[in-house]
Every structure is written in C-alpha cells, then in structure tokens.
Coordinates of C-alpha atoms and ligand atoms in Angstrom, one line a residue:
Chain A
M342 CA 80.3 143.1 173.3
S343 CA 82.2 146.2 172.5
E344 CA 79.6 149.0 172.6
T345 CA 79.5 148.7 176.3
C346 CA 80.9 151.6 178.2
K347 CA 84.3 151.2 179.7
V348 CA 84.9 153.1 183.0
S349 CA 88.3 154.0 184.4
V350 CA 88.9 155.8 187.7
E351 CA 91.9 157.6 189.2
R352 CA 92.1 159.0 192.7
R353 CA 93.8 162.4 193.2
G354 CA 93.7 163.1 196.9
D355 CA 90.1 163.2 197.9
V356 CA 88.9 163.7 194.3
A357 CA 88.1 160.7 192.1
V358 CA 88.2 161.3 188.3
F359 CA 86.1 159.0 186.1
W360 CA 86.6 158.6 182.4
T361 CA 83.9 156.8 180.4
D362 CA 84.3 155.4 177.0
G363 CA 81.3 154.4 175.0
Y364 CA 77.5 154.2 175.3
I365 CA 76.1 154.8 178.8
N366 CA 72.9 152.6 179.1
N367 CA 71.7 150.8 182.2
Q368 CA 74.8 148.6 182.3
G369 CA 77.2 151.4 181.7
G370 CA 75.3 153.5 184.3
E371 CA 75.5 150.7 186.9
E372 CA 79.2 150.3 186.2
I373 CA 79.7 154.0 186.9
A374 CA 77.5 153.7 190.0
R375 CA 79.5 150.8 191.4
E376 CA 82.8 152.7 191.0
A377 CA 81.3 155.9 192.4
Y378 CA 80.0 154.2 195.6
S379 CA 83.3 152.5 196.1
E380 CA 85.1 155.9 195.8
L381 CA 82.6 157.5 198.2
D382 CA 83.1 154.6 200.7
R383 CA 86.8 155.2 200.4
G384 CA 86.3 158.8 201.4
A385 CA 86.2 160.7 198.1
R386 CA 84.9 164.2 198.7
A387 CA 84.4 165.0 195.0
L388 CA 83.7 163.0 191.8
V389 CA 84.6 164.4 188.4
M390 CA 83.2 162.5 185.5
N391 CA 84.8 163.1 182.1
L392 CA 82.4 161.9 179.4
E393 CA 84.4 163.1 176.4
K394 CA 84.6 159.6 174.9
T395 CA 80.8 159.0 175.3
R396 CA 78.5 160.1 172.6
I397 CA 75.2 158.7 173.9
V398 CA 73.8 158.5 177.3
N399 CA 70.3 157.1 177.3
S400 CA 67.5 158.1 179.7
I401 CA 68.0 154.9 181.8
G402 CA 71.8 155.7 182.1
I403 CA 70.9 159.3 183.2
S404 CA 68.4 158.0 185.7
I405 CA 71.3 156.0 187.3
L406 CA 73.6 159.0 187.2
I407 CA 70.9 160.9 189.1
E408 CA 70.8 158.1 191.7
V409 CA 74.6 158.5 192.0
L410 CA 74.2 162.3 192.3
E411 CA 71.6 161.8 195.2
K412 CA 74.0 159.5 197.0
V413 CA 76.8 162.1 196.5
M414 CA 74.6 164.8 198.0
E415 CA 73.6 162.6 200.9
R416 CA 77.3 162.2 201.7
K417 CA 77.9 166.0 201.3
A418 CA 80.3 165.3 198.5
V419 CA 80.2 167.0 195.1
L420 CA 79.7 165.7 191.5
A421 CA 81.0 167.5 188.5
F422 CA 80.7 166.5 184.8
C423 CA 82.9 167.6 181.9
G424 CA 83.5 166.8 178.3
L425 CA 79.8 166.6 177.4
T426 CA 78.7 166.7 173.8
P427 CA 76.0 169.4 173.1
T428 CA 73.3 166.7 173.0
I429 CA 74.4 165.1 176.4
D430 CA 74.6 168.6 177.9
K431 CA 71.1 169.4 176.6
T432 CA 69.7 166.2 178.0
F433 CA 71.3 166.7 181.4
R434 CA 69.7 170.1 181.5
I435 CA 66.3 168.9 180.5
M436 CA 66.3 166.2 183.2
G437 CA 67.5 168.6 185.8
L438 CA 70.9 167.0 186.4
A439 CA 72.5 170.3 185.7
Q440 CA 70.6 171.9 188.6
Y441 CA 72.3 169.7 191.2
A442 CA 75.6 168.8 189.6
A443 CA 78.1 171.2 188.1
I444 CA 79.0 171.0 184.4
Y445 CA 82.3 172.2 183.1
P446 CA 83.6 172.3 179.6
T447 CA 87.0 170.7 180.4
E448 CA 88.4 168.3 183.0
N449 CA 90.9 171.0 184.1
E450 CA 88.1 173.5 184.9
A451 CA 86.2 170.8 186.7
L452 CA 89.2 169.8 188.8
R453 CA 90.0 173.4 189.6
A454 CA 86.5 174.0 190.7
V455 CA 86.1 171.0 193.0
S456 CA 89.6 171.5 194.5
A457 CA 88.9 175.2 195.3
P458 CA 88.4 175.8 199.1
A459 CA 84.7 176.1 199.7
Chain B
M269 CA 55.2 170.0 141.2
A270 CA 54.8 167.1 138.8
Q271 CA 51.6 165.2 138.5
H272 CA 53.1 161.9 139.7
G273 CA 53.4 163.7 143.1
P274 CA 52.6 162.6 146.6
A275 CA 49.8 160.2 147.5
P276 CA 47.2 161.9 149.7
T277 CA 47.9 159.8 152.8
E278 CA 51.7 160.4 152.9
P279 CA 52.0 164.0 151.7
A280 CA 55.5 164.9 152.5
T281 CA 57.3 161.6 152.2
A282 CA 56.5 160.2 148.8
G283 CA 59.5 159.9 146.6
A284 CA 61.9 160.4 149.5
P285 CA 64.7 157.9 149.7
E286 CA 63.5 155.3 152.2
V287 CA 65.6 152.8 154.2
S288 CA 64.0 150.2 156.4
L289 CA 65.7 148.4 159.2
T290 CA 64.4 145.7 161.5
I291 CA 66.3 145.0 164.7
P292 CA 65.7 142.3 167.2
V293 CA 64.7 143.1 170.8
A294 CA 68.2 142.5 172.3
P295 CA 70.6 144.5 174.3
E296 CA 72.5 147.2 172.4
M297 CA 70.6 146.7 169.2
E298 CA 69.4 150.3 169.6
I299 CA 73.0 151.4 169.1
V300 CA 73.3 149.2 166.0
A301 CA 70.2 151.1 164.7
T302 CA 71.8 154.5 165.3
A303 CA 74.5 153.6 162.8
Q304 CA 71.8 154.0 160.1
A305 CA 70.8 157.4 161.4
D306 CA 74.4 158.4 161.4
A307 CA 75.0 157.2 157.8
L308 CA 71.8 158.9 156.5
G309 CA 72.6 162.1 158.5
E310 CA 76.0 162.2 156.9
Y311 CA 74.5 161.3 153.5
M312 CA 72.2 164.4 153.7
D313 CA 74.9 166.6 155.3
M314 CA 73.1 167.1 158.6
P315 CA 75.3 168.8 161.2
R316 CA 77.0 166.4 163.7
D317 CA 75.2 167.8 166.7
K318 CA 71.8 167.3 165.1
I319 CA 72.7 163.8 164.1
D320 CA 73.5 163.1 167.7
E321 CA 70.1 164.4 168.8
V322 CA 68.4 162.2 166.2
K323 CA 70.4 159.2 167.5
L324 CA 69.4 159.7 171.1
A325 CA 65.8 160.1 170.1
L326 CA 66.0 156.9 168.1
V327 CA 67.7 155.1 171.1
E328 CA 64.9 156.2 173.4
A329 CA 62.2 155.0 171.0
C330 CA 63.9 151.7 170.6
I331 CA 64.5 151.0 174.3
N332 CA 60.8 151.9 174.9
A333 CA 59.8 149.2 172.5
F334 CA 62.3 146.8 174.0
E335 CA 61.2 147.5 177.6
H336 CA 57.5 148.3 177.4
A337 CA 56.0 146.9 174.2
H338 CA 56.2 143.1 174.9
T339 CA 56.2 142.4 171.2
E340 CA 55.3 139.0 169.9
D341 CA 57.7 139.1 167.0
N342 CA 60.6 140.3 169.2
Q343 CA 61.4 143.0 166.6
V344 CA 61.4 146.7 166.2
H345 CA 60.8 148.1 162.7
I346 CA 62.4 151.3 161.7
T347 CA 61.9 153.3 158.6
F348 CA 64.2 156.2 157.7
R349 CA 63.1 158.8 155.1
V350 CA 65.2 161.6 153.7
G351 CA 63.0 164.3 152.3
G352 CA 62.9 167.8 150.8
S353 CA 64.5 168.8 147.6
T354 CA 68.0 168.9 149.0
G355 CA 67.7 166.4 151.8
D356 CA 66.2 168.9 154.2
W357 CA 64.9 166.6 156.8
L358 CA 65.3 163.1 158.2
E359 CA 62.1 161.3 159.3
I360 CA 62.3 158.2 161.4
E361 CA 59.4 155.9 162.1
V362 CA 59.8 153.4 164.9
R363 CA 57.1 150.7 165.0
D364 CA 56.5 147.8 167.4
R365 CA 53.8 145.2 167.3
G366 CA 53.5 145.3 171.1
R367 CA 50.7 145.9 173.5
G368 CA 50.6 149.7 173.1
F369 CA 49.8 152.4 175.7
D370 CA 47.8 155.5 176.2
A371 CA 50.2 158.1 174.9
E372 CA 47.9 161.0 176.1
G373 CA 47.7 159.6 179.6
V374 CA 51.5 159.5 180.2
E375 CA 52.4 161.8 183.0
S376 CA 55.0 164.4 182.1
P377 CA 58.2 164.2 184.0
S378 CA 59.9 167.1 185.7
P379 CA 63.2 167.6 187.5
Q380 CA 61.2 168.1 190.7
K381 CA 59.5 164.7 190.5
T382 CA 62.8 163.2 189.5
F383 CA 64.8 164.6 192.4
E384 CA 62.3 165.3 195.2
E385 CA 59.9 162.4 194.6
R386 CA 62.7 160.1 193.3
R387 CA 60.8 159.1 190.2
R388 CA 63.8 159.1 188.0
R389 CA 62.3 157.3 185.0
G390 CA 59.7 158.5 182.6
W391 CA 61.9 160.8 180.5
G392 CA 62.1 158.9 177.2
L393 CA 59.2 160.4 175.4
H394 CA 59.9 163.9 176.7
I395 CA 63.5 163.6 175.5
I396 CA 62.3 162.5 172.0
K397 CA 60.0 165.5 171.8
S398 CA 62.7 167.9 173.0
L399 CA 65.3 166.7 170.5
M400 CA 63.2 166.2 167.4
D401 CA 61.4 169.0 165.5
E402 CA 58.1 167.1 165.0
V403 CA 56.9 164.0 166.8
E404 CA 53.7 162.0 166.3
I405 CA 52.8 159.1 168.5
A406 CA 50.1 156.5 167.7
S407 CA 49.5 153.5 169.9
G408 CA 46.8 150.9 170.3
D409 CA 46.4 147.2 170.8
W410 CA 48.2 146.7 167.4
G411 CA 51.3 148.3 168.8
T412 CA 53.1 151.6 168.8
R413 CA 54.3 153.9 166.1
I414 CA 56.4 156.9 166.7
L415 CA 57.0 159.2 163.8
M416 CA 59.7 161.9 164.3
R417 CA 61.3 164.4 162.0
K418 CA 64.4 166.5 162.2
Y419 CA 65.3 169.4 159.9
K420 CA 68.9 169.9 159.1
Chain C
M368 CA 71.7 121.7 172.6
A369 CA 68.1 122.5 173.5
Q370 CA 65.2 121.0 171.6
H371 CA 64.0 124.4 170.3
G372 CA 67.3 124.4 168.2
P373 CA 68.0 125.1 164.6
A374 CA 65.5 124.4 161.8
P375 CA 66.9 121.8 159.4
T376 CA 67.1 124.3 156.4
E377 CA 69.0 127.0 158.2
P378 CA 71.4 125.0 160.4
A379 CA 73.8 127.6 161.5
T380 CA 71.8 130.8 161.7
A381 CA 68.8 130.0 163.8
G382 CA 68.7 132.1 167.0
A383 CA 71.4 134.4 165.7
P384 CA 70.6 138.1 166.1
E385 CA 69.3 139.1 162.8
V386 CA 69.0 142.6 161.4
S387 CA 67.3 143.4 158.1
L388 CA 67.8 146.4 156.0
T389 CA 66.2 147.5 152.8
I390 CA 67.8 150.2 150.8
P391 CA 66.6 151.9 147.6
V392 CA 68.4 151.6 144.4
A393 CA 70.1 155.0 144.5
P394 CA 73.6 156.4 144.4
E395 CA 75.6 155.9 147.6
M396 CA 73.0 153.9 149.3
E397 CA 75.5 151.0 149.3
I398 CA 77.6 153.2 151.7
V399 CA 74.6 153.8 153.9
A400 CA 74.3 150.0 154.1
T401 CA 77.9 149.5 155.1
A402 CA 77.1 151.5 158.3
Q403 CA 75.1 148.5 159.5
A404 CA 78.0 146.1 158.8
D405 CA 80.2 148.5 160.7
A406 CA 77.9 148.6 163.7
L407 CA 77.4 144.9 163.8
G408 CA 81.1 144.2 163.3
E409 CA 81.9 146.5 166.3
Y410 CA 79.0 144.9 168.3
M411 CA 80.7 141.5 167.8
D412 CA 84.2 142.8 168.2
M413 CA 85.4 141.9 164.7
P414 CA 88.8 143.4 164.0
R415 CA 88.7 146.7 162.0
D416 CA 90.4 145.3 158.9
K417 CA 88.0 142.4 158.6
I418 CA 85.1 144.8 159.0
D419 CA 86.5 146.8 156.1
E420 CA 86.6 143.6 154.0
V421 CA 83.0 142.8 154.8
K422 CA 82.1 146.4 154.0
L423 CA 83.7 146.2 150.5
A424 CA 82.1 142.9 149.8
L425 CA 78.7 144.4 150.8
V426 CA 79.3 147.4 148.6
E427 CA 80.1 145.1 145.6
A428 CA 77.0 143.0 146.1
C429 CA 74.8 146.2 146.4
I430 CA 76.2 147.9 143.3
N431 CA 75.8 144.7 141.3
A432 CA 72.1 144.7 142.3
F433 CA 71.9 148.5 141.5
E434 CA 73.7 148.1 138.1
H435 CA 72.7 144.7 136.8
A436 CA 69.5 143.5 138.4
H437 CA 67.0 145.9 137.0
T438 CA 64.7 145.3 139.9
E439 CA 61.0 146.2 139.7
D440 CA 60.7 147.2 143.4
N441 CA 63.9 149.4 143.1
Q442 CA 65.1 147.9 146.4
V443 CA 67.9 145.8 147.7
H444 CA 67.2 143.6 150.7
I445 CA 69.9 142.8 153.1
T446 CA 69.9 140.6 156.1
F447 CA 72.7 140.5 158.7
R448 CA 73.2 137.6 161.1
V449 CA 75.7 137.4 163.9
G450 CA 76.3 133.8 164.8
G451 CA 78.3 131.4 166.9
S452 CA 78.3 131.3 170.6
T453 CA 80.4 134.4 171.1
G454 CA 79.6 136.3 167.9
D455 CA 82.0 134.2 165.8
W456 CA 80.8 135.2 162.4
L457 CA 78.8 137.8 160.5
E458 CA 76.7 136.6 157.7
I459 CA 75.2 138.9 155.1
E460 CA 72.5 138.0 152.6
V461 CA 71.9 140.5 149.8
R462 CA 68.8 139.9 147.7
D463 CA 67.3 141.6 144.7
R464 CA 64.1 140.8 142.9
G465 CA 65.8 141.5 139.6
R466 CA 66.3 139.6 136.4
G467 CA 69.0 137.3 137.7
F468 CA 72.0 135.9 135.8
D469 CA 73.9 132.8 135.2
A470 CA 76.4 132.8 138.1
E471 CA 78.3 129.8 136.8
G472 CA 78.7 131.3 133.4
V473 CA 80.4 134.5 134.5
E474 CA 83.9 134.6 133.1
S475 CA 86.6 135.0 135.8
P476 CA 88.6 138.2 135.6
S477 CA 92.4 138.5 135.6
P478 CA 94.9 141.3 135.7
Q479 CA 96.0 140.2 132.2
K480 CA 92.5 140.7 130.7
T481 CA 92.2 143.9 132.7
F482 CA 95.4 145.4 131.5
E483 CA 96.1 143.8 128.1
E484 CA 92.6 143.4 126.8
R485 CA 91.4 146.5 128.6
R486 CA 88.4 144.7 130.1
R487 CA 88.6 146.5 133.3
R488 CA 85.2 145.6 134.8
G489 CA 84.0 142.2 136.0
W490 CA 85.8 142.1 139.3
G491 CA 82.9 142.5 141.7
L492 CA 82.0 138.8 142.4
H493 CA 85.7 137.9 142.4
I494 CA 86.4 140.5 145.1
I495 CA 83.5 139.3 147.2
K496 CA 84.8 135.8 147.0
S497 CA 88.3 136.9 147.9
L498 CA 87.3 139.0 150.9
M499 CA 84.7 136.8 152.5
D500 CA 85.3 133.3 154.0
E501 CA 82.2 131.7 152.5
V502 CA 80.1 132.8 149.6
E503 CA 77.0 131.3 148.0
I504 CA 75.3 132.8 145.0
A505 CA 71.8 131.8 143.8
S506 CA 70.2 133.5 140.9
G507 CA 67.2 133.0 138.6
D508 CA 64.3 134.8 137.0
W509 CA 63.2 135.6 140.6
G510 CA 66.3 137.6 141.2
T511 CA 69.6 137.1 142.9
R512 CA 70.7 136.1 146.4
I513 CA 74.3 136.3 147.6
L514 CA 75.0 134.8 151.0
M515 CA 78.4 135.6 152.4
R516 CA 80.0 134.9 155.7
K517 CA 83.1 136.2 157.5
Y518 CA 84.6 134.7 160.7
K519 CA 86.1 137.2 163.1
Chain D
M915 CA 75.9 164.5 149.2
S916 CA 78.7 164.1 151.6
E917 CA 80.0 160.6 151.1
T918 CA 81.3 161.7 147.7
C919 CA 85.1 161.7 147.5
K920 CA 86.9 165.0 147.7
V921 CA 90.1 165.2 145.7
S922 CA 92.8 167.8 146.3
V923 CA 96.0 168.2 144.2
E924 CA 99.2 170.0 144.8
R925 CA 102.0 170.3 142.3
R926 CA 105.6 169.9 143.4
G927 CA 107.8 170.4 140.4
D928 CA 106.9 167.7 138.0
V929 CA 105.2 165.6 140.6
A930 CA 101.5 166.0 141.3
V931 CA 100.3 164.8 144.8
F932 CA 96.7 163.8 145.1
W933 CA 94.8 163.5 148.4
T934 CA 91.5 161.8 148.4
D935 CA 88.9 162.0 151.2
G936 CA 86.0 159.6 151.2
Y937 CA 84.5 156.8 149.2
I938 CA 85.9 156.2 145.7
N939 CA 83.1 155.0 143.4
N940 CA 82.5 155.8 139.7
Q941 CA 82.1 159.5 140.5
G942 CA 85.1 159.7 142.8
G943 CA 87.1 157.8 140.3
E944 CA 86.1 160.1 137.5
E945 CA 87.0 163.1 139.6
I946 CA 90.4 161.7 140.2
A947 CA 90.8 160.9 136.5
R948 CA 89.8 164.4 135.5
E949 CA 92.5 165.9 137.8
A950 CA 95.0 163.3 136.7
Y951 CA 94.6 164.0 133.0
S952 CA 94.9 167.7 133.6
E953 CA 98.1 167.2 135.5
L954 CA 99.5 165.0 132.8
D955 CA 98.5 167.6 130.2
R956 CA 100.4 170.2 132.3
G957 CA 103.5 168.0 132.1
A958 CA 103.4 166.0 135.3
R959 CA 106.0 163.2 135.2
A960 CA 104.7 161.4 138.3
L961 CA 101.4 161.2 140.2
V962 CA 101.4 160.3 143.8
M963 CA 98.0 159.4 145.2
N964 CA 97.6 159.4 149.0
L965 CA 94.4 157.5 149.9
E966 CA 94.8 157.6 153.6
K967 CA 91.5 159.3 154.1
T968 CA 89.6 156.8 151.9
R969 CA 88.4 153.6 153.5
I970 CA 86.5 152.1 150.5
V971 CA 87.3 152.0 146.8
N972 CA 84.8 150.0 144.9
S973 CA 85.6 147.9 141.8
I974 CA 84.2 150.6 139.5
G975 CA 86.4 153.1 141.2
I976 CA 89.4 150.8 140.8
S977 CA 88.6 150.2 137.1
I978 CA 88.8 154.0 136.6
L979 CA 92.1 154.2 138.5
I980 CA 93.4 151.4 136.1
E981 CA 92.3 153.6 133.2
V982 CA 94.3 156.4 134.7
L983 CA 97.3 154.1 135.2
E984 CA 97.2 153.1 131.5
K985 CA 97.1 156.8 130.4
V986 CA 100.0 157.4 132.8
M987 CA 102.0 154.6 131.2
E988 CA 101.3 155.7 127.7
R989 CA 102.7 159.1 128.6
K990 CA 105.8 157.4 130.2
A991 CA 104.9 158.9 133.5
V992 CA 104.7 157.0 136.8
L993 CA 101.9 156.5 139.3
A994 CA 102.4 155.7 143.0
F995 CA 99.9 155.0 145.7
C996 CA 100.3 155.5 149.4
G997 CA 98.3 155.4 152.6
L998 CA 96.2 152.4 151.6
T999 CA 94.2 150.5 154.2
P1000 CA 95.0 146.7 154.2
T1001 CA 91.7 146.1 152.4
I1002 CA 92.4 148.6 149.6
D1003 CA 95.9 147.3 149.3
K1004 CA 94.6 143.7 149.0
T1005 CA 92.1 144.7 146.4
F1006 CA 94.7 146.6 144.4
R1007 CA 96.8 143.5 144.4
I1008 CA 94.0 141.2 143.4
M1009 CA 93.1 143.4 140.4
G1010 CA 96.7 143.7 139.3
L1011 CA 97.0 147.4 139.9
A1012 CA 100.0 146.6 142.1
Q1013 CA 101.8 145.0 139.2
Y1014 CA 101.9 148.3 137.2
A1015 CA 101.8 151.0 139.9
A1016 CA 104.0 151.3 142.9
I1017 CA 102.5 151.1 146.4
Y1018 CA 104.3 152.7 149.3
P1019 CA 103.3 152.8 153.0
T1020 CA 103.7 156.6 153.4
E1021 CA 103.6 159.7 151.2
N1022 CA 107.2 160.5 152.0
E1023 CA 108.4 157.1 150.8
A1024 CA 106.3 157.5 147.6
L1025 CA 107.7 161.0 147.0
R1026 CA 111.2 159.9 147.6
A1027 CA 110.8 157.0 145.2
V1028 CA 109.3 159.0 142.3
S1029 CA 111.8 161.8 142.8
A1030 CA 114.8 159.5 142.7
P1031 CA 116.8 159.8 139.4
A1032 CA 115.8 156.8 137.2
Ligands
LIG1716 N1 56.6 151.3 172.6 C1 55.9 151.3 173.8 N2 55.0 150.3 174.0 C2 54.3 150.3 175.2 N3 54.4 151.3 176.1 C3 55.2 152.3 175.9 C4 56.0 152.4 174.8 N4 56.7 153.5 174.8 C5 56.4 154.1 176.0 N5 55.5 153.4 176.7 C6 54.8 153.7 178.0 O1 55.0 155.1 178.2 C7 55.7 155.3 179.5 C8 56.6 156.5 179.4 O2 57.7 156.2 178.5 P1 59.0 157.0 178.6 O3 58.7 158.5 178.6 O4 59.9 156.6 177.5 O5 59.7 156.7 180.0 P2 60.2 155.3 180.6 O6 60.5 154.4 179.5 O7 61.4 155.7 181.4 O8 59.1 154.8 181.5 C9 56.4 154.0 179.7 O9 56.6 153.7 181.1 C10 55.4 153.0 179.1 O10 54.4 152.7 180.0
LIG1717 N1 72.6 141.1 141.2 C1 72.8 140.8 139.9 N2 71.8 140.7 139.0 C2 72.0 140.5 137.7 N3 73.2 140.2 137.2 C3 74.3 140.3 138.0 C4 74.1 140.6 139.4 N4 75.4 140.5 139.9 C5 76.2 140.2 138.9 N5 75.6 140.1 137.8 C6 76.2 139.7 136.5 O1 77.5 139.2 136.7 C7 78.4 139.9 136.0 C8 79.7 140.0 136.8 O2 79.6 140.8 137.9 P1 80.8 141.4 138.7 O3 81.8 140.3 138.8 O4 80.3 142.1 139.9 O5 81.4 142.5 137.7 P2 80.8 143.8 137.0 O6 79.7 144.3 137.9 O7 82.0 144.8 137.0 O8 80.4 143.4 135.7 C9 77.8 141.3 135.7 O9 78.3 141.9 134.6 C10 76.3 140.9 135.6 O10 76.1 140.5 134.2

C-alpha cells in the first residue's frame, strides 16, 4: 500500500540520479538496490541518491544501502547522498555510512562533486 | 505538589496524558504507529527534528518486536505519555508478549564490524539509545518492554 | 474461503488488520486520534477527501464521548479495522463506558431549527451519518458504541 | 498546545479578512467570534473568512460560526467563506450555513463579491 517507497532514476551520462519518495524499509531498500545494481551493470560511474522526499529510513533499509555502497566501492564507482533530514543524516553518521559515502546538502552540490574530474 | 500526586512505582508519569495503541504484527504497521508520535509531538509542540528522532526510535522498537519477538498475540502494545508541567517530554513504552532476549548480552555494533566484517544488522537498539534521551529495556520470557523518553 | 474464516458474530471484520487506540478525555485528544485514521487511510490508499470525512466523523464521535458520556475511566476506546481483500474499507468503532443515551430518541437537527429556533447544537450524530457509508449506534447503561464504516 | 487554531485578521476598508490556521473547535470558534465581533464593532460591513489552512471544523466550531453569522445578519453585514476543503464545504451545506453565508472557492472571488456594489 502507499507508504512503500517509490524510486525513480534518471541517467545523466555516467551518473545515475535516484529520487526516493516515502519510507525506506527492507522493501524500499531492496527496490533501491535493484535499480542501483542495474545502473552499475549499465556502466554508471557515480550514483547520487536524493532522499529529500523520505522522512524515515529504518535500520534494515540502511543495512541494504550499506550493501549497495559496498558493491559501488567494489566497482570503483562512487555513491553520494543528498537531501537528508537531520535525523537521517544523524543515523547515517552513527552507522558509518557517512565514512564511505559522501553526503551533500543539495542535489546540485552532489552532482557537481561527482562530476568533478578526480 | 498536591497530595494526590504520583504513585511510588510510576513517579514521573502519573497524571500525564496517556494514549495507548495496539498494532498488529504486519508490514508497515510501524509507520501507522509513528502517526501517533507525530500527533502527540505536535500536540506538545516538540520541534520537528526531535519528532523525527522519536519516530525512528519507535519504528526500530516496533520492527524488533515484529522480527524477533515471535509474539503469540501477534500484537505490539504501545503507550505514549506526555509529561511535565508544560508537556516537557514524550515517553513511549513498546511492549511485546514475545520470547524476550538478553538485553545485556547484545553485542554493540560499530561501523567497523558493519563494513569490514559485513555484519550490517544489529543497529536497532543502538539507534534507539542514540536518538532518545532516556532508554530502559526489560526483557524476559514474558516478553520485552522498551521505555524511552525524549525531552522537547 | 478457508475454514479458519470469519466468526459468525463479526462476519466482515475477521482477519482485517486491527489497530486499537485509547485516548484520555482531554481537550484536543480527538485530533490526536485522527492521526491514526489518517495513517490507516493512507496505508489503504483511501482518497484524501474521504480520509477527511472519516476524520471529522471520528472527531464528532470522540467529542460526544468527551462531552456527554461522563465516563468513569476518563477514556475513549477506538478500534480501527481495514477490511476487504485490497483494503476496501475502513471501519472505526468508538466506545465509551459512560452513561449512554437513547439513540432512537435523539431529535434530528435541521437548518431551520438551527437558524430560526437558535438550536445550534445537535449535529454531531447527523454529520457522522452523512459522512460515513454505514453507521451503527448501540448505547445503554454500559456506555456507547458507534461503529462506522467508509468504503474507499 | 499547537493544534489550536490561529486566527489572523486584516482590515481592508470596510471588509475584514480572516485567515484561520488549524483545527476549529469550541476554542478556535470562540477566537474567531471574538475577532469577528470586534471587527463588527469597528464598523466592518463584510467579513471574509479564508479557511484554506484549516482541515477540520467540528460541529461545535460550526455552531459558533453560525452564531457569528447571526450577529453579522443582525448588523446587516455579510459573511463569506473561502478556501474550504470538500469536507468542510459539505458540512457547511448540511448544517445550513451555506444558505445564509456565501461560499467562494478563492479569497479573490470572495473579496470581489463582497466589494461589489449591492
Ligand atoms: N523485542 C524483541 N524481542 C526479542 N528479541 C529482541 C527484541 N528486540 C531486540 N531483540 C534481540 O536483540 C538483537 C539486537 O537488536 P537490534 O539492535 O535492534 O538489531 P537487529 O534487529 O538488526 O538485529 C536482535 O537481533 C534480537 O536478537
Ligand atoms: N457518547 C455519548 N454518550 C452519551 N450521550 C451521547 C453520546 N453521544 C451523543 N449523546 C447524546 O446525543 C445527543 C446528540 O448528540 P449530537 O448529535 O452529537 O449533538 P450534540 O453533541 O451537539 O448535542 C447529545 O446531546 C447527547 O445527549
């Protein structure tokens, strides 16, 4: 039913931008993971996840995002988050996600960062 | 303080407006429960970010009961109490009649275990403790009770 | 239908996800209760305008209990049930353990009485019946129970 | 606490515009009534009530609005509502408020109507 997270993705060159809408639990997390793996398979070099329409990510959802992050790192790609509420930001920091993925306030900043030549 | 004051066993909560909610063990019912935390948070003028913290802590307590408690009644019982003279804190008690666990014996999580040893779960209780101001866990073969409080 | 199906006394509601809420008799607690109707309405994808109708009906049932029931336990008990194979309806039962009233004997309101005879109150039950699809009222010296259902 | 309706009023010539924000119950209704009587005392000829930030008006709140409407009619003034949700609109019609007060979709339409020469 409707609390379930909706995920939409747009490809911009080798960057894939994800927008989530709603609660990220195991189901929402798996939906994101599915899309992320398909973008990696299609050669994405960076994933930007804009969570501004998500107010809650539970610990199971985050554990799946961590799995995604690990896959991203294996492929030598990068993952950036933006649009986090203070609570989501805090939880990402507690769980260490912030040590391996970049967090930006806005989508523009995230896009600029992942597009900059390394 | 008036003489009709608090009973000795529940010092800080007597007289506080109390709302009880029972939800079934079913997908997304934890989100339905957060609506109550939202409404009471707004009722007591708790800042939005703190309400969000309370909601996530409540979600974690509920999904623990859903996932680990194996309750017989298939329910999770939640009591919300607004306390203090001007609605200073919100207390949430989450109870299940499940099989309980050894709360002291739970290993603490860390980013290192999560990333290096790939043990990505085990964060729920830690998140609850990080987001709430006071947390008390009691568990036994009668089930589990998490009492958590947030000041506004 | 499987054999573990509905009990004869509650034909349509058995197996439906059920959420129970108890609120204290206190100002604005009726609004706190509507948060639950909101969350369940969204959970079952009920259109926004219908959710609003359910919320107002719930508010009216609660304030009746607050104002007229003179409950001893100072509480109003609410049960929400989502039913039908794809969440087709939301049923709300509002119970108080108050003094009850003669539901048949209540005079129906009208704009004329309201404006010409200046009897402006007495609209609560009528509004509940207008906004919900099915309404059943039972009342006696044990209290009052309003059962109301809305299809999405 | 915060569910209580906030009422703000602005005078434009002999029209007083009211904006409500939140739940209108007995308290909210009385707050509106207080402001309305003071505007009538200060010579307002029309009251426009914009309820777009109110999602629930209970029957006690409406009964107080009806009292206000009666006072308005006694003073040969007019009362117009706008920004009603479908549910509030429906309830106003059921209770007969719509027979004696005008209801407009938008504030502009309401203002235009009450400002038109009779
Ligand atoms: N309500 C509960 N009933 C039974 N066991 C529980 C309950 N809550 C937590 N536990 C136990 O504590 C462990 C740690 O829980 P938690 O920190 O929330 O992480 P996770 O749920 O990811 O395992 C769980 O794996 C479970 O064994
Ligand atoms: N829960 C209740 N307990 C006792 N009496 C009630 C209850 N609900 C309604 N009543 C009686 O029914 C009458 C009509 O109620 P209602 O239509 O809601 O209008 P109002 O509340 O404005 O009087 C009330 O005045 C009261 O006497």
